[in-house]
Amino acid sequence: MRKNGESYSTSIKTPIPLFMSFDYCDMIKNWRNVVLDHDMHSGNGITVARFLKKIYDIKHKLIIKSVKFLTRNHIFPANAEKINVCRAVHVFSTEVRAAIEYLGKYNNPGSVDVEETLKLMEMMHTFLKIHEVNDKTQHIRQVNENSAPGTDINDERLLWMLKTLPAYIDSIQLSSKANKMTGLTKETTEAVKFTAKSTAECLKYLLEKCGFFHVCFNARI
């Protein structure tokens, strides 16, 4: 969020700061809808939806399904389906990304577009995993360190939210514009960056100022 070129504060000044954020589930849905709607340029290559659609097409031709939960509603959502959070999460799942990686390896070896599509999906999957942490053992059950609670102000995920993710989003917007392509919507861009920054600043505040031993990112919302 910006006002006259300046970023809005992520918190309201009260005796105990009130940190604000957008619903991360809505952002996942918006990203999914944009990814399926049009290609974008990331600076190194083009993120394309045809890989997702190809996985869906292949699924119907094989007895053994690479991604058995993928349905037409995931890839060609009607208006009502575009607000379905679960299906949006499925699109960025590890299973779908693995299937695209396999497809790229054997059908499009060395394809930069495959790599960039996977990178975009990985970025949103990481964003999701960080924000859906609910307890101290979730990362053990899911075998994913991004699902661990925050316990250290030097957590690498803070740098990822404050620097890596915003820089990646900016590269998509600038490169897409330079290549006469459509990037993310302005609202989605600002909401993702604002929420990531708010999450990082909230974690630092709770650990440094409030003496918390661990912070579950989703539990703070």
Short mmCIF file of C-alpha atoms in Angstrom, two decimals:
data_model
loop_
_atom_site.label_atom_id
_atom_site.label_comp_id
_atom_site.label_asym_id
_atom_site.label_seq_id
_atom_site.Cartn_x
_atom_site.Cartn_y
_atom_site.Cartn_z
CA MET A 1 0.00 0.00 0.00
CA ARG A 2 1.37 3.39 -0.95
CA LYS A 3 0.42 7.01 -0.51
CA ASN A 4 2.14 9.63 -2.65
CA GLY A 5 4.90 7.15 -3.44
CA GLU A 6 5.46 6.28 0.22
CA SER A 7 4.61 2.96 1.85
CA TYR A 8 1.84 2.93 4.42
CA SER A 9 2.74 1.85 7.94
CA THR A 10 1.81 -1.77 8.61
CA SER A 11 0.65 -1.01 12.15
CA ILE A 12 -1.57 1.38 14.07
CA LYS A 13 0.19 3.14 16.92
CA THR A 14 -1.46 2.12 20.17
CA PRO A 15 0.06 1.07 23.53
CA ILE A 16 0.35 -2.35 21.90
CA PRO A 17 0.76 -1.88 18.11
CA LEU A 18 -2.04 -3.28 16.00
CA PHE A 19 -0.50 -4.90 12.92
CA MET A 20 -2.65 -5.00 9.81
CA SER A 21 -2.67 -7.42 6.91
CA PHE A 22 -4.82 -8.65 4.07
CA ASP A 23 -6.32 -12.13 3.95
CA TYR A 24 -3.53 -14.32 2.56
CA CYS A 25 -6.12 -16.78 1.24
CA ASP A 26 -7.56 -14.09 -1.02
CA MET A 27 -4.08 -13.34 -2.33
CA ILE A 28 -3.49 -16.99 -3.19
CA LYS A 29 -6.77 -17.01 -5.13
CA ASN A 30 -5.87 -13.80 -6.94
CA TRP A 31 -2.46 -15.13 -7.94
CA ARG A 32 -4.00 -18.37 -9.20
CA ASN A 33 -6.54 -16.45 -11.28
CA VAL A 34 -3.86 -14.21 -12.79
CA VAL A 35 -1.54 -17.13 -13.57
CA LEU A 36 -4.32 -18.93 -15.42
CA ASP A 37 -5.53 -15.78 -17.16
CA HIS A 38 -2.36 -14.55 -18.87
CA ASP A 39 1.38 -15.02 -19.20
CA MET A 40 3.79 -12.74 -17.35
CA HIS A 41 7.46 -11.90 -17.80
CA SER A 42 9.76 -12.29 -14.80
CA GLY A 43 12.90 -10.80 -16.29
CA ASN A 44 14.46 -14.17 -17.08
CA GLY A 45 11.58 -15.85 -18.86
CA ILE A 46 7.83 -16.11 -19.19
CA THR A 47 5.52 -17.73 -16.66
CA VAL A 48 2.92 -19.62 -18.64
CA ALA A 49 -0.35 -21.35 -17.79
CA ARG A 50 -0.08 -23.86 -20.62
CA PHE A 51 2.08 -26.10 -18.43
CA LEU A 52 -0.74 -26.38 -15.90
CA LYS A 53 -3.22 -27.06 -18.68
CA LYS A 54 -0.89 -29.65 -20.20
CA ILE A 55 -0.71 -31.52 -16.89
CA TYR A 56 -4.49 -31.56 -16.78
CA ASP A 57 -4.71 -32.88 -20.36
CA ILE A 58 -2.15 -35.62 -19.73
CA LYS A 59 -3.96 -36.69 -16.58
CA HIS A 60 -6.93 -37.91 -18.63
CA LYS A 61 -4.78 -40.02 -20.94
CA LEU A 62 -2.88 -42.00 -18.33
CA ILE A 63 -3.98 -44.81 -16.05
CA ILE A 64 -1.54 -43.66 -13.38
CA LYS A 65 -2.32 -40.04 -12.55
CA SER A 66 0.55 -37.69 -11.75
CA VAL A 67 -1.81 -35.30 -9.94
CA LYS A 68 -5.01 -37.17 -9.26
CA PHE A 69 -6.82 -34.30 -7.50
CA LEU A 70 -6.47 -31.88 -10.42
CA THR A 71 -9.87 -31.22 -12.03
CA ARG A 72 -11.25 -28.96 -14.70
CA ASN A 73 -12.44 -26.59 -11.99
CA HIS A 74 -8.82 -26.10 -10.92
CA ILE A 75 -7.58 -25.09 -14.38
CA PHE A 76 -10.70 -23.61 -15.99
CA PRO A 77 -12.56 -22.17 -12.99
CA ALA A 78 -15.98 -20.61 -13.46
CA ASN A 79 -16.66 -17.38 -11.60
CA ALA A 80 -17.92 -19.23 -8.54
CA GLU A 81 -14.86 -21.50 -8.53
CA LYS A 82 -12.46 -18.56 -8.64
CA ILE A 83 -13.18 -17.90 -4.96
CA ASN A 84 -12.48 -21.48 -3.88
CA VAL A 85 -9.41 -21.34 -1.62
CA CYS A 86 -8.74 -25.07 -1.54
CA ARG A 87 -8.47 -25.37 -5.32
CA ALA A 88 -6.21 -22.33 -5.50
CA VAL A 89 -3.90 -23.93 -2.94
CA HIS A 90 -3.89 -27.16 -4.96
CA VAL A 91 -2.63 -25.33 -8.05
CA PHE A 92 0.53 -24.21 -6.21
CA SER A 93 1.02 -27.53 -4.42
CA THR A 94 4.19 -29.59 -4.37
CA GLU A 95 2.51 -32.31 -6.44
CA VAL A 96 1.58 -29.95 -9.28
CA ARG A 97 5.01 -28.33 -9.30
CA ALA A 98 6.68 -31.75 -9.41
CA ALA A 99 4.50 -32.76 -12.37
CA ILE A 100 5.40 -29.57 -14.26
CA GLU A 101 9.08 -30.08 -13.48
CA TYR A 102 8.88 -33.62 -14.86
CA LEU A 103 7.02 -32.39 -17.94
CA GLY A 104 9.66 -29.74 -18.54
CA LYS A 105 12.51 -32.20 -18.11
CA TYR A 106 11.26 -34.57 -20.79
CA ASN A 107 9.16 -32.37 -23.09
CA ASN A 108 10.90 -29.00 -22.78
CA PRO A 109 14.47 -29.73 -21.61
CA GLY A 110 16.31 -26.58 -20.59
CA SER A 111 13.19 -24.44 -20.98
CA VAL A 112 13.59 -21.14 -19.16
CA ASP A 113 9.82 -20.70 -19.18
CA VAL A 114 9.34 -23.94 -17.25
CA GLU A 115 11.88 -22.81 -14.66
CA GLU A 116 10.27 -19.39 -14.30
CA THR A 117 6.79 -20.88 -14.00
CA LEU A 118 8.04 -23.19 -11.26
CA LYS A 119 9.74 -20.29 -9.51
CA LEU A 120 6.52 -18.27 -9.44
CA MET A 121 4.60 -21.24 -8.07
CA GLU A 122 7.29 -21.87 -5.46
CA MET A 123 7.14 -18.24 -4.32
CA MET A 124 3.41 -18.41 -3.72
CA HIS A 125 3.66 -21.83 -2.07
CA THR A 126 6.27 -20.43 0.32
CA PHE A 127 4.09 -17.39 1.04
CA LEU A 128 1.20 -19.71 1.83
CA LYS A 129 3.21 -22.05 4.06
CA ILE A 130 4.61 -19.19 6.11
CA HIS A 131 1.19 -17.67 6.73
CA GLU A 132 -0.68 -20.87 7.57
CA VAL A 133 1.48 -21.92 10.54
CA ASN A 134 -0.91 -22.88 13.33
CA ASP A 135 1.18 -24.76 15.90
CA LYS A 136 4.71 -25.68 16.97
CA THR A 137 4.82 -29.11 15.33
CA GLN A 138 3.24 -28.39 11.96
CA HIS A 139 6.63 -28.27 10.21
CA ILE A 140 7.42 -31.75 11.54
CA ARG A 141 4.19 -33.25 10.28
CA GLN A 142 4.47 -31.53 6.90
CA VAL A 143 8.26 -31.96 6.62
CA ASN A 144 8.57 -28.31 5.63
CA GLU A 145 10.66 -25.76 7.52
CA ASN A 146 8.53 -22.92 6.17
CA SER A 147 5.73 -24.29 8.34
CA ALA A 148 7.75 -23.82 11.53
CA PRO A 149 6.80 -21.09 14.02
CA GLY A 150 8.98 -18.01 14.22
CA THR A 151 11.48 -18.13 17.08
CA ASP A 152 14.34 -15.88 15.95
CA ILE A 153 14.45 -12.31 14.65
CA ASN A 154 17.20 -13.50 12.29
CA ASP A 155 14.87 -16.06 10.73
CA GLU A 156 15.65 -16.30 7.00
CA ARG A 157 11.95 -16.09 6.26
CA LEU A 158 11.91 -12.49 7.50
CA LEU A 159 14.47 -11.51 4.87
CA TRP A 160 12.47 -13.45 2.30
CA MET A 161 9.30 -11.51 3.14
CA LEU A 162 11.00 -8.13 3.39
CA LYS A 163 13.39 -8.36 0.44
CA THR A 164 13.16 -11.45 -1.77
CA LEU A 165 9.40 -11.57 -2.35
CA PRO A 166 8.93 -7.81 -2.99
CA ALA A 167 11.91 -7.79 -5.37
CA TYR A 168 10.48 -10.74 -7.28
CA ILE A 169 7.06 -9.10 -7.57
CA ASP A 170 8.66 -5.85 -8.78
CA SER A 171 10.64 -7.76 -11.41
CA ILE A 172 7.44 -9.30 -12.76
CA GLN A 173 5.70 -5.94 -12.95
CA LEU A 174 8.62 -4.12 -14.59
CA SER A 175 9.57 -6.91 -17.00
CA SER A 176 5.98 -7.56 -18.04
CA LYS A 177 5.50 -3.87 -18.78
CA ALA A 178 8.79 -3.68 -20.69
CA ASN A 179 7.75 -6.66 -22.82
CA LYS A 180 4.25 -5.25 -23.41
CA MET A 181 2.64 -7.92 -21.26
CA THR A 182 0.22 -7.71 -18.36
CA GLY A 183 1.61 -8.39 -14.91
CA LEU A 184 -0.20 -8.77 -11.62
CA THR A 185 -2.99 -6.40 -10.71
CA LYS A 186 -1.88 -3.37 -8.72
CA GLU A 187 -4.15 -4.37 -5.83
CA THR A 188 -2.69 -7.89 -5.60
CA THR A 189 0.87 -6.58 -5.86
CA GLU A 190 0.48 -4.09 -3.04
CA ALA A 191 -1.54 -6.46 -0.85
CA VAL A 192 1.03 -9.26 -1.01
CA LYS A 193 3.95 -6.94 -0.28
CA PHE A 194 2.07 -5.17 2.52
CA THR A 195 1.04 -8.42 4.20
CA ALA A 196 4.51 -9.94 3.94
CA LYS A 197 6.04 -6.82 5.49
CA SER A 198 3.42 -6.72 8.25
CA THR A 199 4.00 -10.39 9.08
CA ALA A 200 7.76 -9.87 9.35
CA GLU A 201 7.44 -6.74 11.49
CA CYS A 202 4.84 -8.35 13.75
CA LEU A 203 7.09 -11.35 14.33
CA LYS A 204 10.04 -9.14 15.24
CA TYR A 205 7.90 -7.09 17.63
CA LEU A 206 6.48 -10.12 19.43
CA LEU A 207 9.89 -11.75 19.83
CA GLU A 208 11.86 -8.62 20.74
CA LYS A 209 9.40 -6.46 22.66
CA CYS A 210 6.95 -8.96 24.11
CA GLY A 211 9.29 -11.80 24.98
CA PHE A 212 7.46 -14.45 22.98
CA PHE A 213 9.37 -17.71 22.58
CA HIS A 214 7.63 -18.63 19.35
CA VAL A 215 5.06 -17.08 17.01
CA CYS A 216 2.60 -19.01 14.86
CA PHE A 217 2.06 -16.74 11.88
CA ASN A 218 -1.55 -17.73 11.25
CA ALA A 219 -2.50 -17.53 14.92
CA ARG A 220 -1.58 -13.83 15.02
CA ILE A 221 -4.26 -12.90 12.45
#
